[in-house]
Short mmCIF file of C-alpha atoms in Angstrom, two decimals:
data_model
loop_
_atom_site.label_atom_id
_atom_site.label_comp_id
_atom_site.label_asym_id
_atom_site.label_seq_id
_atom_site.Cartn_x
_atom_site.Cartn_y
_atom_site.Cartn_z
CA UNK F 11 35.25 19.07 23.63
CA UNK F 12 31.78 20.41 24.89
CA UNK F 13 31.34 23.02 27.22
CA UNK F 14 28.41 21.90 30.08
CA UNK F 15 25.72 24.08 28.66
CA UNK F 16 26.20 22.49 25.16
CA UNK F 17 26.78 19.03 26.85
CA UNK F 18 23.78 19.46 28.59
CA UNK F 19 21.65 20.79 25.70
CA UNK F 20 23.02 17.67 23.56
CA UNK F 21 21.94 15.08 26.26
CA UNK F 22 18.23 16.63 26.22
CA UNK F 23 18.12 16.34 22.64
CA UNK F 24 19.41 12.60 22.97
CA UNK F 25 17.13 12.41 25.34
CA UNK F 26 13.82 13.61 23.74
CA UNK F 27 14.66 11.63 20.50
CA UNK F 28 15.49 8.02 23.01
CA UNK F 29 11.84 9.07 24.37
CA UNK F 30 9.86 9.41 21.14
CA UNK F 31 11.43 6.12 19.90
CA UNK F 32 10.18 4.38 23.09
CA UNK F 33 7.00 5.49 22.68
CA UNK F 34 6.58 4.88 19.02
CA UNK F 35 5.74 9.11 18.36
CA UNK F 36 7.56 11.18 15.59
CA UNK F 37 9.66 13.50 16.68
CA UNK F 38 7.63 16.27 14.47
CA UNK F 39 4.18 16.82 16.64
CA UNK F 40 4.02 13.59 18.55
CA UNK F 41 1.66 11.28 16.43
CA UNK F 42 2.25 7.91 15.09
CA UNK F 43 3.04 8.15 11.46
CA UNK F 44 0.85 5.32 9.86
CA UNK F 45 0.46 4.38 6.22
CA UNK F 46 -2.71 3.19 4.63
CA UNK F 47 -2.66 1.24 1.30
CA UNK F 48 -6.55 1.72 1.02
CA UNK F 49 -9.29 4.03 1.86
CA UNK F 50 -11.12 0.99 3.97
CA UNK F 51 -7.70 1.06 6.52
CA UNK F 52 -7.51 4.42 6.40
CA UNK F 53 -11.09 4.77 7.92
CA UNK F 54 -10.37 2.22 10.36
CA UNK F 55 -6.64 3.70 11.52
CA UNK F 56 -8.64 6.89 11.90
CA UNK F 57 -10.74 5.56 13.87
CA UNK F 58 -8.79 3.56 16.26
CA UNK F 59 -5.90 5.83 16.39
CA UNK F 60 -7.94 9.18 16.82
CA UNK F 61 -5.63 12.08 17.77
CA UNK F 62 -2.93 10.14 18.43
CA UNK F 63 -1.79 9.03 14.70
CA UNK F 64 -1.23 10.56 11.15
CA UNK F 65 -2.50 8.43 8.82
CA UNK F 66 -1.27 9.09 5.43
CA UNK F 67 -3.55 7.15 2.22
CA UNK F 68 -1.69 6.48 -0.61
CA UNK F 69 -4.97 6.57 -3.15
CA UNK F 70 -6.30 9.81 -4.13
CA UNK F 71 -9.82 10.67 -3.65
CA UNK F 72 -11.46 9.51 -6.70
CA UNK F 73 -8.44 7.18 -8.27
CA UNK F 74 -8.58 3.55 -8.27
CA UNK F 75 -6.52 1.56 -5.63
CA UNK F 76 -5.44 -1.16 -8.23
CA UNK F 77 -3.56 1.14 -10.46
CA UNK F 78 -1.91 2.51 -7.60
CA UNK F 79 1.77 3.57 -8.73
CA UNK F 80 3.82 4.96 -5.98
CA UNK F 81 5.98 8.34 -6.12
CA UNK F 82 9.50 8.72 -4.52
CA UNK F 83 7.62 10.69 -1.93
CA UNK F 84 4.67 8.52 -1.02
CA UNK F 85 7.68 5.31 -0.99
CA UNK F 86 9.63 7.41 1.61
CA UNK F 87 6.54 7.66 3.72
CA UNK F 88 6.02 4.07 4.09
CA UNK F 89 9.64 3.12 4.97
CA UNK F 90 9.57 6.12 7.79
CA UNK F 91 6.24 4.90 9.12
CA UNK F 92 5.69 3.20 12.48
CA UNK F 93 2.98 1.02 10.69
CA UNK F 94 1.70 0.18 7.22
CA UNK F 95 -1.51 -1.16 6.91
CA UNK F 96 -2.09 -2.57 3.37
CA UNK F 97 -2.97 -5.96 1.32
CA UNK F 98 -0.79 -8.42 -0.55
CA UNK F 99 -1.53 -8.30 -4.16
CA UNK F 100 -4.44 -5.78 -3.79
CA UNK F 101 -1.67 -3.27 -5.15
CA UNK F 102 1.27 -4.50 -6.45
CA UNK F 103 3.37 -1.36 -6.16
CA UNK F 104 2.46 -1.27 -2.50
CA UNK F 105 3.95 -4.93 -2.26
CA UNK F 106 7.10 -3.94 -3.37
CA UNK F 107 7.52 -0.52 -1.37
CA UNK F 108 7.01 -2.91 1.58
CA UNK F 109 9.01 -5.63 1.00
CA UNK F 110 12.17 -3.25 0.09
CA UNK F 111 11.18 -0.92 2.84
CA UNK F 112 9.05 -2.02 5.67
CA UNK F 113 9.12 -5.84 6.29
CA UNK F 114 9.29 -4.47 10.16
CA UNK F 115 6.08 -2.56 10.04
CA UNK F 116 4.04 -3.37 7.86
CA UNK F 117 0.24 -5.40 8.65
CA UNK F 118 -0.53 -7.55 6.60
CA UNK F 119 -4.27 -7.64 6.62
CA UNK F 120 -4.86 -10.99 5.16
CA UNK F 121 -2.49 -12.76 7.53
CA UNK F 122 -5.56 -12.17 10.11
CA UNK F 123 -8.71 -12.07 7.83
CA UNK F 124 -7.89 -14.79 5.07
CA UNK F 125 -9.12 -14.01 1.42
CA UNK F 126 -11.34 -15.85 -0.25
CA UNK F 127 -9.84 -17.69 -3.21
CA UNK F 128 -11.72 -16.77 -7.48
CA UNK F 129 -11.16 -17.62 -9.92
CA UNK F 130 -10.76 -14.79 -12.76
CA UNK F 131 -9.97 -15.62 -16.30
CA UNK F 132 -9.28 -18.69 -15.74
CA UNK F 133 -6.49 -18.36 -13.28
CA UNK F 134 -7.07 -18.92 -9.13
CA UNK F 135 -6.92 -15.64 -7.03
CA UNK F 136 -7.79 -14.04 -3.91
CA UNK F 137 -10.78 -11.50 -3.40
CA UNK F 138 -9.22 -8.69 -1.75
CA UNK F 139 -12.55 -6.78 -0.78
CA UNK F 140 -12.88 -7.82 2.47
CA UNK F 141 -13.72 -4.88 3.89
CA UNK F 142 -17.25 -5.43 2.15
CA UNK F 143 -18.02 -7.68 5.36
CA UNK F 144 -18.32 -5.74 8.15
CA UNK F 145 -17.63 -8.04 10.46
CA UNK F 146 -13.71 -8.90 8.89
CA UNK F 147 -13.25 -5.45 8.93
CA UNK F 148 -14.13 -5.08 12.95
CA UNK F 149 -11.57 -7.85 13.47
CA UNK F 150 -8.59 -5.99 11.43
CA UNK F 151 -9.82 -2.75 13.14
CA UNK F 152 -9.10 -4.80 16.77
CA UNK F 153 -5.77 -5.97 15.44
CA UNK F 154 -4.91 -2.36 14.31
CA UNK F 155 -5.81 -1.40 17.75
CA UNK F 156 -3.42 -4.13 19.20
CA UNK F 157 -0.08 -2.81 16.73
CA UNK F 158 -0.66 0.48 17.85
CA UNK F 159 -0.87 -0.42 21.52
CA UNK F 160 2.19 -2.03 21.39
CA UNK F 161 4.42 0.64 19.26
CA UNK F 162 2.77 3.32 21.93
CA UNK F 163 2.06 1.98 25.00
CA UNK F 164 1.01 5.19 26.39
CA UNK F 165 -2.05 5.41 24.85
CA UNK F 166 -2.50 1.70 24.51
CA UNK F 167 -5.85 2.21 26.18
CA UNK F 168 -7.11 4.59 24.16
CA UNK F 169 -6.23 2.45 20.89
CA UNK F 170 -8.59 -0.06 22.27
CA UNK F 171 -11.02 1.82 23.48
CA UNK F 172 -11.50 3.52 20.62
CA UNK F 173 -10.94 -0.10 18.44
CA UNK F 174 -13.96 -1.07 21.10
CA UNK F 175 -16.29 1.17 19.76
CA UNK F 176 -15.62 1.00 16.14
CA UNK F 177 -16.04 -2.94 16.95
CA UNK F 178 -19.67 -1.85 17.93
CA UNK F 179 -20.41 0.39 15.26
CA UNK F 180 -19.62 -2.36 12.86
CA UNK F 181 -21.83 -4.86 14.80
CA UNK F 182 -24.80 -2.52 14.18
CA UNK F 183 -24.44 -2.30 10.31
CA UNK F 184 -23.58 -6.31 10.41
CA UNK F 185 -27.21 -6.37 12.04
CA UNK F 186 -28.76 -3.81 9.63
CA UNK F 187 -27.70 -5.90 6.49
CA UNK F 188 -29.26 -9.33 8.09
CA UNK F 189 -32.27 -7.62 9.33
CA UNK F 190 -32.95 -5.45 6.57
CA UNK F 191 -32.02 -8.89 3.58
CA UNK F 192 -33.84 -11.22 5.34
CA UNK F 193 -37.14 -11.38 3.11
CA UNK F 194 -36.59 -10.40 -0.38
CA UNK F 195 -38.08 -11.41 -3.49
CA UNK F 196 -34.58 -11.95 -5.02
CA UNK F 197 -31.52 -12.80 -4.11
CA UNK F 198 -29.41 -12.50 -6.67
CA UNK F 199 -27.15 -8.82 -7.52
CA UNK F 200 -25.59 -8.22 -10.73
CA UNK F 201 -22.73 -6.09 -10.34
CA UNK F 202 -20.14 -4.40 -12.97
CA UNK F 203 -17.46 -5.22 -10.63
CA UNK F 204 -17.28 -8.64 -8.88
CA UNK F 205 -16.28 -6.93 -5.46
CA UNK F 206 -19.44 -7.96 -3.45
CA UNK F 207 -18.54 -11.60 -2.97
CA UNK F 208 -17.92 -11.18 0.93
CA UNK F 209 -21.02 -8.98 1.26
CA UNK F 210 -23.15 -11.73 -0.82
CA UNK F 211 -21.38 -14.79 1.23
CA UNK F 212 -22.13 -13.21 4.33
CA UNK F 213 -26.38 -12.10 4.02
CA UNK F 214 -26.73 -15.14 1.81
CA UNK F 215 -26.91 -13.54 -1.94
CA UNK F 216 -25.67 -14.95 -5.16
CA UNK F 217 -23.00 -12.36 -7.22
CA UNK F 218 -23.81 -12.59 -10.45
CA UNK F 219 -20.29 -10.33 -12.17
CA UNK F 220 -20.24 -8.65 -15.36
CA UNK F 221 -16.58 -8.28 -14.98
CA UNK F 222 -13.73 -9.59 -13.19
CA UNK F 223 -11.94 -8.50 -9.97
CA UNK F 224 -10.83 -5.59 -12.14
CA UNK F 225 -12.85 -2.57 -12.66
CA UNK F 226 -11.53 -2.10 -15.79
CA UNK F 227 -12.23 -5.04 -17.51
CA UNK F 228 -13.92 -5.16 -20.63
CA UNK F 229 -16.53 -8.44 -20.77
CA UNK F 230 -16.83 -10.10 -24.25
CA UNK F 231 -20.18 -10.18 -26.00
CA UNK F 232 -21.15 -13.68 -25.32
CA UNK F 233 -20.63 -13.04 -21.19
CA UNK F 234 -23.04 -9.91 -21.74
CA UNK F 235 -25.54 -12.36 -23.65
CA UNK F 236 -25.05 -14.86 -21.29
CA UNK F 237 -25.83 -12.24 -18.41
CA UNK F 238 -28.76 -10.62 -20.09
CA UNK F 239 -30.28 -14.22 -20.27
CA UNK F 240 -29.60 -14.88 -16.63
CA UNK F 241 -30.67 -11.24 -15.34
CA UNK F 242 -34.25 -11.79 -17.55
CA UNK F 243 -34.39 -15.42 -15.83
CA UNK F 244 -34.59 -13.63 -12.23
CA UNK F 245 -36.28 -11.08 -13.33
CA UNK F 246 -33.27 -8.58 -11.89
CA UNK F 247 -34.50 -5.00 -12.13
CA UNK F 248 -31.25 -3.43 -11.29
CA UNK F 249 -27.77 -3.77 -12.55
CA UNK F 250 -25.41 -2.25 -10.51
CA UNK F 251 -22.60 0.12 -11.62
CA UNK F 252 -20.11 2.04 -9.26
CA UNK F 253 -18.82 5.28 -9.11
CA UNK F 254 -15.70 5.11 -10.36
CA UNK F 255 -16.30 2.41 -13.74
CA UNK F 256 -17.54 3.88 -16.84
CA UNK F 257 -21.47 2.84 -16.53
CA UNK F 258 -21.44 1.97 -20.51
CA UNK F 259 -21.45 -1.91 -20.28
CA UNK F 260 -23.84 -2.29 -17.20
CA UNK F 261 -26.41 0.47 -18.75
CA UNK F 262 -26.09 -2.25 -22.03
CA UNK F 263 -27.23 -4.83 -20.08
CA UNK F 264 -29.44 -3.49 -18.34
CA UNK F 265 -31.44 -2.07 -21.32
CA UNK F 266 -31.00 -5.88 -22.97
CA UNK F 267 -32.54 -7.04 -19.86
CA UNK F 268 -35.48 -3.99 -18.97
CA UNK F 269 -33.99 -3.16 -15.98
CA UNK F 270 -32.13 -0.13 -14.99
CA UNK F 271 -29.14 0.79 -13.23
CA UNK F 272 -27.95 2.35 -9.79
CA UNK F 273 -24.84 2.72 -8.18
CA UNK F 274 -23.50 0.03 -5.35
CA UNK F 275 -20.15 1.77 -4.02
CA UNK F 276 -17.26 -1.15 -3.13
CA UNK F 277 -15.81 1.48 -1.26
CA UNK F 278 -12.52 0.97 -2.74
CA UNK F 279 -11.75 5.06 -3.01
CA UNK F 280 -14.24 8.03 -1.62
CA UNK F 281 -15.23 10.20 -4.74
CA UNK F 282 -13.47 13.76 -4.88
CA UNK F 283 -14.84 16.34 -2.41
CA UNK F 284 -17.44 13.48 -0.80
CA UNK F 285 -18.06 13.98 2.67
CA UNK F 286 -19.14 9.87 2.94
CA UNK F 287 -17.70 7.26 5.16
CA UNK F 288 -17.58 3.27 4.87
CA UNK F 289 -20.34 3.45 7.61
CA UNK F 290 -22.36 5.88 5.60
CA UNK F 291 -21.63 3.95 1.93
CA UNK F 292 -22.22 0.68 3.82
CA UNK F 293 -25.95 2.02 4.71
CA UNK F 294 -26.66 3.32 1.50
CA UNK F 295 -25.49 0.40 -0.68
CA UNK F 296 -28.15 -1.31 2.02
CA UNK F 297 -31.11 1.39 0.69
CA UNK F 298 -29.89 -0.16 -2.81
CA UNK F 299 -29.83 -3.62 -2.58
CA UNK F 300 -33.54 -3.91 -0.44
CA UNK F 301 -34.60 -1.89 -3.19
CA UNK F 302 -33.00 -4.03 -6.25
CA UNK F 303 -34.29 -7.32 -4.53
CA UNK F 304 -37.97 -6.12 -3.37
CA UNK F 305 -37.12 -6.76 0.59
CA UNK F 306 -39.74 -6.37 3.03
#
């Protein structure tokens, strides 16, 4: 049987834990545990949440998102979170981690900002680099904002607030990219990674891939023909490469075609040690493409 003092020191512990699950907070310093699949919603649950959340990203600086394979560890985190915030088939391990684990807290980032569908190989598919328009990503910021607010209603205001301004901030590149592509001698990019397709739909440019959806993919040697021919037709100067895709096939091309090469960053994964954000990449891949396409 308890004694008072240890009755009473059990019912404040009770107590303290019934509070933190009411307000959505872990129990270890107070901040909402949240999980991001991808450096894009990690930026953004940053962002919105502020001081208020942990956010955890499951990539390492520098390693692709795709080939994301999950430890024991980094599995536990996302069933203990109070919120995952990841995309269906963008990383299959993540899929599975979620639908074993965290059906209950998990957002689902399509569900409010549907993919476009591709068609790769032959088969259909969904673009998952949303993100690339930053106008999708200011509404999936907002609904972040709106999970949060209700798993801590406390600082439901600041959630919003916060979401508010990142809303804005987003606005102003969205602006930037239509101002700054809206006379150019050229519309069309080539690009060693087809990830730009939201960014091209939305300022009115033509993709023009020299792979797949996946960075990895090796083109065969009549799609590099066929792109030489098509790059010479427009008279492309620049073929695009990214940081984190050997440069070997787009530097081929681009000699085959007399252009050269410069980087255009899908933002998938921040380099090692970079001190860049998706607001900073998003304004320098700007500098890049006005620069490829001879804008005014």
């Amino acid at each position: 049987m308890f004694t008072r003092p240890l009755a009473l020191a059990a019912a404040a512990v009770l107590a303290t834990g019934a509070l933190a699950a009411c307000s959505g907070a872990d129990a270890s310093d107070g901040r909402l545990s949240v999980v991001a699949a991808a450096y894009p919603f990690q930026w953004i649950s940053e962002r919105v949440g502020g001081g208020d959340v942990k956010v955890t990203n499951l990539v390492k600086p520098g390693a692709e998102p795709h080939d994301l394979e999950l430890t024991a560890a980094q599995t536990a985190l996302i069933a203990d979170a109070k919120l995952v915030v990841y995309l269906p088939k963008f990383q299959p391990a993540v899929d599975e981690a979620v639908t074993q684990n965290a059906k209950d807290h998990a957002f689902d980032v399509a569900a409010v900002q549907p993919l476009s569908d591709i068609v790769e190989d032959g088969h259909a598919g969904k673009d998952p680099h949303v993100w690339l328009d930053p106008t999708r990503l200011a509404t999936i910021a907002d609904q972040v904002a709106d999970r949060l607010a209700k798993i801590d209603p406390t600082h439901a205001d600041g959630y919003r607030t916060r979401a508010g301004a990142l809303h804005a901030e987003l606005d102003a590149i969205d602006k930037e990219y239509a101002a700054g592509l809206k006379t150019c001698q050229r519309t069309e990019i080539v690009t060693a990674h087809e990830a730009f397709g939201y960014l091209a739909a939305r300022y009115h440019l033509k993709q023009v891939g020299i792979a797949g959806l996946s960075p990895d993919e090796e083109p065969s040697a009549q799609k590099i023909a066929e792109i030489i021919s098509d790059a010479k037709e427009h008279k492309a100067t620049v073929i695009f490469t990214e940081a984190l895709v050997s440069p070997k096939v787009a530097e081929t091309i681009a000699n085959g075609a007399g252009a050269k090469t410069q980087v255009l960053d899908p933002i998938e994964s921040l380099p090692a040690g970079s001190s860049d954000d998706y607001a900073k990449i998003m304004r320098s891949n700007l500098g890049q493409i006005r620069a490829a396409l001879g804008c005014s």
